[in-house]
Amino acid sequence: MKNTPIQLHVVTRIVAFIILIFSIFLFFAGHNNPGGGFIGGLMTASALVLLYLSFDLKTIKRVLPFDYAYVIGAGLLLATLTGVAGMFFGFPYLTQFFEYFQLPILGETELTTALPFDLGIYLVVVGFTLLVILTVAEDDS
Amino acid sequence: MLSTVAAISLFLMAGSIVICTVRALIGPSAPDRIVALDTIGIILIGFIAILMIVQDTIAYAEVALVIAILAFIGSVAIAKFVEGGIVLDRDRH
């Protein structure tokens, strides 16, 4: 067993979750403030890259058993279906609707159809970034 | 008064970034470059903070956080590369 970077492990276990919480904040801050699916996805990807840096590929593959190519596909499908959903009611493609609701804890909240679209972008960005980085890292030649 | 202090700080930080860039370019060894790049990231965070004071806004708070995270992860990655020559190891045990 090689020398294990114990400080890096300890710091990663705390910092990765702080970055994940920050990425969720950025994801929901979007649409009216700086933030949104793209930058939220990039922050999630950087948290996962930190995990891959600190631990090894085999361990994280056991913890996160995703094939990132399918994550890209799921995100694209979700974004496209959100755009198509408006067409069933006679509106143009990607028309967005929003409404204010009273939610239990959050109070008055704006719910838009841009949110599932943003979730699709989020999944595409996370999947693409990690797929590129891991493909480069696993290249032997 | 505060705006004068802020202007002086911004000038000093800009000069520090230039000096760090020179060190990152000519740095004889790789650890010199790593420390220079990490310092540029930290100075940028302070730069943005003073800019927020000058403009009396909190709009750039996320920018400072994102730069901090990216600088940290970049430093970890380059440090791992310098230490072992391999950034993402496949199986450590």
mmCIF file of C-alpha atoms in Angstrom:
data_model
loop_
_atom_site.group_PDB
_atom_site.id
_atom_site.type_symbol
_atom_site.label_atom_id
_atom_site.label_comp_id
_atom_site.label_asym_id
_atom_site.label_seq_id
_atom_site.Cartn_x
_atom_site.Cartn_y
_atom_site.Cartn_z
ATOM 1 C CA MET A 1 0.000 0.000 0.000
ATOM 2 C CA LYS A 2 1.403 3.332 -1.064
ATOM 3 C CA ASN A 3 1.525 6.356 1.191
ATOM 4 C CA THR A 4 -2.041 7.472 1.793
ATOM 5 C CA PRO A 5 -2.630 11.255 1.847
ATOM 6 C CA ILE A 6 -4.473 11.230 5.154
ATOM 7 C CA GLN A 7 -4.897 15.026 5.399
ATOM 8 C CA LEU A 8 -6.409 15.074 1.897
ATOM 9 C CA HIS A 9 -8.871 12.324 2.846
ATOM 10 C CA VAL A 10 -9.992 14.142 5.992
ATOM 11 C CA VAL A 11 -10.377 17.484 4.216
ATOM 12 C CA THR A 12 -12.161 15.915 1.231
ATOM 13 C CA ARG A 13 -14.800 14.253 3.397
ATOM 14 C CA ILE A 14 -15.870 17.700 4.673
ATOM 15 C CA VAL A 15 -15.169 19.963 1.703
ATOM 16 C CA ALA A 16 -16.842 17.750 -0.910
ATOM 17 C CA PHE A 17 -20.168 18.052 0.885
ATOM 18 C CA ILE A 18 -19.766 21.821 1.297
ATOM 19 C CA ILE A 19 -19.195 22.109 -2.463
ATOM 20 C CA LEU A 20 -22.212 19.854 -3.161
ATOM 21 C CA ILE A 21 -24.450 22.045 -0.960
ATOM 22 C CA PHE A 22 -23.095 25.158 -2.703
ATOM 23 C CA SER A 23 -23.856 23.602 -6.093
ATOM 24 C CA ILE A 24 -27.448 22.905 -5.032
ATOM 25 C CA PHE A 25 -27.735 26.525 -3.865
ATOM 26 C CA LEU A 26 -26.389 27.741 -7.222
ATOM 27 C CA PHE A 27 -28.809 25.450 -9.071
ATOM 28 C CA PHE A 28 -31.863 26.897 -7.305
ATOM 29 C CA ALA A 29 -30.529 30.475 -7.368
ATOM 30 C CA GLY A 30 -30.652 30.434 -11.123
ATOM 31 C CA HIS A 31 -33.107 32.000 -13.539
ATOM 32 C CA ASN A 32 -33.414 35.325 -11.682
ATOM 33 C CA ASN A 33 -29.972 35.569 -10.030
ATOM 34 C CA PRO A 34 -26.492 34.330 -11.010
ATOM 35 C CA GLY A 35 -26.608 30.553 -11.020
ATOM 36 C CA GLY A 36 -28.586 27.904 -12.812
ATOM 37 C CA GLY A 37 -28.091 24.437 -14.178
ATOM 38 C CA PHE A 38 -24.796 24.980 -15.954
ATOM 39 C CA ILE A 39 -22.737 26.449 -13.136
ATOM 40 C CA GLY A 40 -24.464 24.191 -10.591
ATOM 41 C CA GLY A 41 -23.497 21.187 -12.687
ATOM 42 C CA LEU A 42 -19.917 22.393 -12.954
ATOM 43 C CA MET A 43 -19.705 22.776 -9.167
ATOM 44 C CA THR A 44 -21.120 19.276 -8.631
ATOM 45 C CA ALA A 45 -18.618 17.946 -11.145
ATOM 46 C CA SER A 46 -15.762 19.679 -9.308
ATOM 47 C CA ALA A 47 -16.896 18.152 -5.995
ATOM 48 C CA LEU A 48 -16.905 14.700 -7.600
ATOM 49 C CA VAL A 49 -13.512 15.396 -9.218
ATOM 50 C CA LEU A 50 -12.202 16.239 -5.748
ATOM 51 C CA LEU A 51 -13.476 12.843 -4.565
ATOM 52 C CA TYR A 52 -11.779 11.126 -7.512
ATOM 53 C CA LEU A 53 -8.547 13.043 -6.765
ATOM 54 C CA SER A 54 -8.539 12.142 -3.097
ATOM 55 C CA PHE A 55 -9.634 8.525 -3.353
ATOM 56 C CA ASP A 56 -9.012 6.211 -6.265
ATOM 57 C CA LEU A 57 -11.198 5.431 -9.266
ATOM 58 C CA LYS A 58 -12.174 1.941 -8.044
ATOM 59 C CA THR A 59 -13.505 3.157 -4.680
ATOM 60 C CA ILE A 60 -15.576 5.979 -6.159
ATOM 61 C CA LYS A 61 -16.879 3.673 -8.876
ATOM 62 C CA ARG A 62 -18.254 1.477 -6.083
ATOM 63 C CA VAL A 63 -19.820 4.503 -4.340
ATOM 64 C CA LEU A 64 -21.222 6.141 -7.502
ATOM 65 C CA PRO A 65 -22.108 3.299 -9.877
ATOM 66 C CA PHE A 66 -23.264 5.580 -12.709
ATOM 67 C CA ASP A 67 -22.350 5.340 -16.355
ATOM 68 C CA TYR A 68 -21.965 9.023 -17.154
ATOM 69 C CA ALA A 69 -22.922 8.509 -20.808
ATOM 70 C CA TYR A 70 -26.415 7.517 -19.603
ATOM 71 C CA VAL A 71 -26.486 10.589 -17.336
ATOM 72 C CA ILE A 72 -25.939 12.797 -20.413
ATOM 73 C CA GLY A 73 -28.725 10.950 -22.221
ATOM 74 C CA ALA A 74 -31.150 11.286 -19.307
ATOM 75 C CA GLY A 75 -30.444 15.016 -19.031
ATOM 76 C CA LEU A 76 -30.975 15.619 -22.750
ATOM 77 C CA LEU A 77 -34.196 13.613 -22.663
ATOM 78 C CA LEU A 78 -35.515 15.565 -19.665
ATOM 79 C CA ALA A 79 -34.670 18.953 -21.228
ATOM 80 C CA THR A 80 -36.240 18.000 -24.559
ATOM 81 C CA LEU A 81 -39.413 16.574 -22.984
ATOM 82 C CA THR A 82 -39.838 19.767 -20.942
ATOM 83 C CA GLY A 83 -39.778 21.749 -24.165
ATOM 84 C CA VAL A 84 -42.168 19.354 -25.895
ATOM 85 C CA ALA A 85 -44.663 19.414 -22.985
ATOM 86 C CA GLY A 86 -45.788 22.940 -23.852
ATOM 87 C CA MET A 87 -46.565 21.897 -27.426
ATOM 88 C CA PHE A 88 -49.436 19.630 -26.254
ATOM 89 C CA PHE A 89 -51.284 22.758 -25.086
ATOM 90 C CA GLY A 90 -50.762 24.603 -28.349
ATOM 91 C CA PHE A 91 -47.809 26.788 -27.318
ATOM 92 C CA PRO A 92 -44.506 27.006 -29.226
ATOM 93 C CA TYR A 93 -41.615 24.710 -28.354
ATOM 94 C CA LEU A 94 -39.826 25.614 -25.075
ATOM 95 C CA THR A 95 -42.505 28.068 -23.926
ATOM 96 C CA GLN A 96 -42.118 28.505 -20.179
ATOM 97 C CA PHE A 97 -44.814 28.966 -17.553
ATOM 98 C CA PHE A 98 -44.499 30.097 -13.967
ATOM 99 C CA GLU A 99 -46.805 30.417 -11.001
ATOM 100 C CA TYR A 100 -46.434 31.427 -7.363
ATOM 101 C CA PHE A 101 -47.359 28.816 -4.768
ATOM 102 C CA GLN A 102 -47.516 28.736 -0.976
ATOM 103 C CA LEU A 103 -45.205 25.916 0.091
ATOM 104 C CA PRO A 104 -45.060 24.630 3.691
ATOM 105 C CA ILE A 105 -41.557 25.694 4.752
ATOM 106 C CA LEU A 106 -40.373 27.938 1.946
ATOM 107 C CA GLY A 107 -43.336 30.344 1.990
ATOM 108 C CA GLU A 108 -44.292 31.911 -1.313
ATOM 109 C CA THR A 109 -42.211 30.225 -3.976
ATOM 110 C CA GLU A 110 -42.008 30.658 -7.709
ATOM 111 C CA LEU A 111 -42.284 27.335 -9.527
ATOM 112 C CA THR A 112 -41.432 27.417 -13.217
ATOM 113 C CA THR A 113 -41.231 24.848 -15.967
ATOM 114 C CA ALA A 114 -37.680 26.123 -16.485
ATOM 115 C CA LEU A 115 -36.668 24.122 -13.401
ATOM 116 C CA PRO A 116 -36.889 20.627 -14.982
ATOM 117 C CA PHE A 117 -35.217 22.058 -18.078
ATOM 118 C CA ASP A 118 -32.410 23.356 -15.855
ATOM 119 C CA LEU A 119 -32.218 19.936 -14.181
ATOM 120 C CA GLY A 120 -31.661 18.430 -17.624
ATOM 121 C CA ILE A 121 -28.834 20.891 -18.310
ATOM 122 C CA TYR A 122 -27.398 20.076 -14.868
ATOM 123 C CA LEU A 123 -27.326 16.348 -15.626
ATOM 124 C CA VAL A 124 -25.780 16.935 -19.068
ATOM 125 C CA VAL A 125 -23.025 19.145 -17.647
ATOM 126 C CA VAL A 126 -22.197 16.763 -14.767
ATOM 127 C CA GLY A 127 -22.156 13.749 -17.071
ATOM 128 C CA PHE A 128 -20.129 15.413 -19.809
ATOM 129 C CA THR A 129 -17.468 16.875 -17.498
ATOM 130 C CA LEU A 130 -16.902 13.656 -15.563
ATOM 131 C CA LEU A 131 -17.020 11.516 -18.709
ATOM 132 C CA VAL A 132 -14.285 13.627 -20.351
ATOM 133 C CA ILE A 133 -12.083 13.721 -17.240
ATOM 134 C CA LEU A 134 -12.419 10.001 -16.500
ATOM 135 C CA THR A 135 -11.876 9.012 -20.131
ATOM 136 C CA VAL A 136 -8.657 11.043 -20.217
ATOM 137 C CA ALA A 137 -7.569 9.583 -16.861
ATOM 138 C CA GLU A 138 -8.224 5.972 -17.870
ATOM 139 C CA ASP A 139 -6.391 6.284 -21.170
ATOM 140 C CA ASP A 140 -3.374 3.986 -21.080
ATOM 141 C CA SER A 141 -1.444 4.882 -24.206
ATOM 142 C CA MET B 1 -11.608 57.678 3.199
ATOM 143 C CA LEU B 2 -12.791 54.117 2.621
ATOM 144 C CA SER B 3 -12.766 54.572 -1.140
ATOM 145 C CA THR B 4 -9.145 55.817 -0.989
ATOM 146 C CA VAL B 5 -8.095 52.799 1.068
ATOM 147 C CA ALA B 6 -9.968 50.501 -1.296
ATOM 148 C CA ALA B 7 -8.312 52.065 -4.340
ATOM 149 C CA ILE B 8 -4.847 51.689 -2.807
ATOM 150 C CA SER B 9 -5.593 48.045 -1.900
ATOM 151 C CA LEU B 10 -6.803 47.311 -5.401
ATOM 152 C CA PHE B 11 -3.583 48.770 -6.865
ATOM 153 C CA LEU B 12 -1.438 46.735 -4.471
ATOM 154 C CA MET B 13 -3.366 43.543 -5.252
ATOM 155 C CA ALA B 14 -3.058 44.140 -8.989
ATOM 156 C CA GLY B 15 0.707 44.549 -8.524
ATOM 157 C CA SER B 16 0.796 41.325 -6.479
ATOM 158 C CA ILE B 17 -1.005 39.443 -9.230
ATOM 159 C CA VAL B 18 1.550 40.718 -11.772
ATOM 160 C CA ILE B 19 4.440 39.615 -9.542
ATOM 161 C CA CYS B 20 2.838 36.201 -9.009
ATOM 162 C CA THR B 21 2.312 35.841 -12.756
ATOM 163 C CA VAL B 22 6.025 36.509 -13.324
ATOM 164 C CA ARG B 23 6.878 33.864 -10.716
ATOM 165 C CA ALA B 24 4.459 31.396 -12.338
ATOM 166 C CA LEU B 25 6.072 32.003 -15.738
ATOM 167 C CA ILE B 26 9.775 31.920 -14.831
ATOM 168 C CA GLY B 27 9.474 29.737 -11.715
ATOM 169 C CA PRO B 28 12.499 27.440 -11.701
ATOM 170 C CA SER B 29 10.661 24.475 -10.183
ATOM 171 C CA ALA B 30 7.102 23.195 -10.340
ATOM 172 C CA PRO B 31 6.272 23.876 -6.651
ATOM 173 C CA ASP B 32 7.106 27.569 -7.244
ATOM 174 C CA ARG B 33 4.525 27.665 -10.017
ATOM 175 C CA ILE B 34 1.925 25.861 -7.904
ATOM 176 C CA VAL B 35 2.295 28.288 -5.011
ATOM 177 C CA ALA B 36 2.229 31.262 -7.403
ATOM 178 C CA LEU B 37 -0.990 30.091 -9.071
ATOM 179 C CA ASP B 38 -2.634 29.353 -5.716
ATOM 180 C CA THR B 39 -1.647 32.811 -4.492
ATOM 181 C CA ILE B 40 -3.147 34.400 -7.615
ATOM 182 C CA GLY B 41 -6.439 32.672 -6.789
ATOM 183 C CA ILE B 42 -6.397 33.904 -3.198
ATOM 184 C CA ILE B 43 -5.523 37.469 -4.246
ATOM 185 C CA LEU B 44 -8.396 37.376 -6.748
ATOM 186 C CA ILE B 45 -10.803 36.492 -3.941
ATOM 187 C CA GLY B 46 -9.638 39.520 -1.943
ATOM 188 C CA PHE B 47 -9.834 41.649 -5.095
ATOM 189 C CA ILE B 48 -13.460 40.658 -5.623
ATOM 190 C CA ALA B 49 -14.270 41.295 -1.958
ATOM 191 C CA ILE B 50 -12.877 44.848 -2.124
ATOM 192 C CA LEU B 51 -14.683 45.384 -5.427
ATOM 193 C CA MET B 52 -17.917 44.423 -3.664
ATOM 194 C CA ILE B 53 -17.185 47.016 -0.958
ATOM 195 C CA VAL B 54 -16.448 49.706 -3.569
ATOM 196 C CA GLN B 55 -19.582 49.024 -5.571
ATOM 197 C CA ASP B 56 -21.694 48.414 -2.431
ATOM 198 C CA THR B 57 -23.191 45.159 -3.671
ATOM 199 C CA ILE B 58 -23.177 41.461 -2.799
ATOM 200 C CA ALA B 59 -23.670 40.317 -6.371
ATOM 201 C CA TYR B 60 -20.152 38.865 -6.685
ATOM 202 C CA ALA B 61 -20.258 36.680 -3.553
ATOM 203 C CA GLU B 62 -20.787 33.522 -5.609
ATOM 204 C CA VAL B 63 -17.877 34.470 -7.850
ATOM 205 C CA ALA B 64 -15.507 34.568 -4.875
ATOM 206 C CA LEU B 65 -16.754 31.154 -3.700
ATOM 207 C CA VAL B 66 -16.409 29.591 -7.140
ATOM 208 C CA ILE B 67 -12.862 30.947 -7.564
ATOM 209 C CA ALA B 68 -11.941 29.642 -4.103
ATOM 210 C CA ILE B 69 -13.244 26.148 -4.918
ATOM 211 C CA LEU B 70 -11.583 26.009 -8.322
ATOM 212 C CA ALA B 71 -8.255 27.273 -6.955
ATOM 213 C CA PHE B 72 -8.358 24.652 -4.184
ATOM 214 C CA ILE B 73 -9.118 21.761 -6.528
ATOM 215 C CA GLY B 74 -6.540 22.960 -9.046
ATOM 216 C CA SER B 75 -3.875 23.180 -6.366
ATOM 217 C CA VAL B 76 -4.702 19.681 -5.108
ATOM 218 C CA ALA B 77 -4.548 18.268 -8.633
ATOM 219 C CA ILE B 78 -1.221 19.898 -9.515
ATOM 220 C CA ALA B 79 0.262 18.960 -6.136
ATOM 221 C CA LYS B 80 -0.725 15.334 -6.713
ATOM 222 C CA PHE B 81 0.791 15.446 -10.175
ATOM 223 C CA VAL B 82 4.082 16.796 -8.808
ATOM 224 C CA GLU B 83 4.169 14.232 -6.019
ATOM 225 C CA GLY B 84 3.516 11.078 -7.997
ATOM 226 C CA GLY B 85 3.242 12.014 -11.671
ATOM 227 C CA ILE B 86 -0.327 10.629 -11.774
ATOM 228 C CA VAL B 87 -3.421 12.638 -11.000
ATOM 229 C CA LEU B 88 -6.260 10.099 -10.765
ATOM 230 C CA ASP B 89 -4.927 6.776 -9.569
ATOM 231 C CA ARG B 90 -6.885 3.698 -10.479
ATOM 232 C CA ASP B 91 -6.461 1.428 -7.489
ATOM 233 C CA ARG B 92 -4.487 2.564 -4.499
ATOM 234 C CA HIS B 93 -4.645 -0.584 -2.387
#
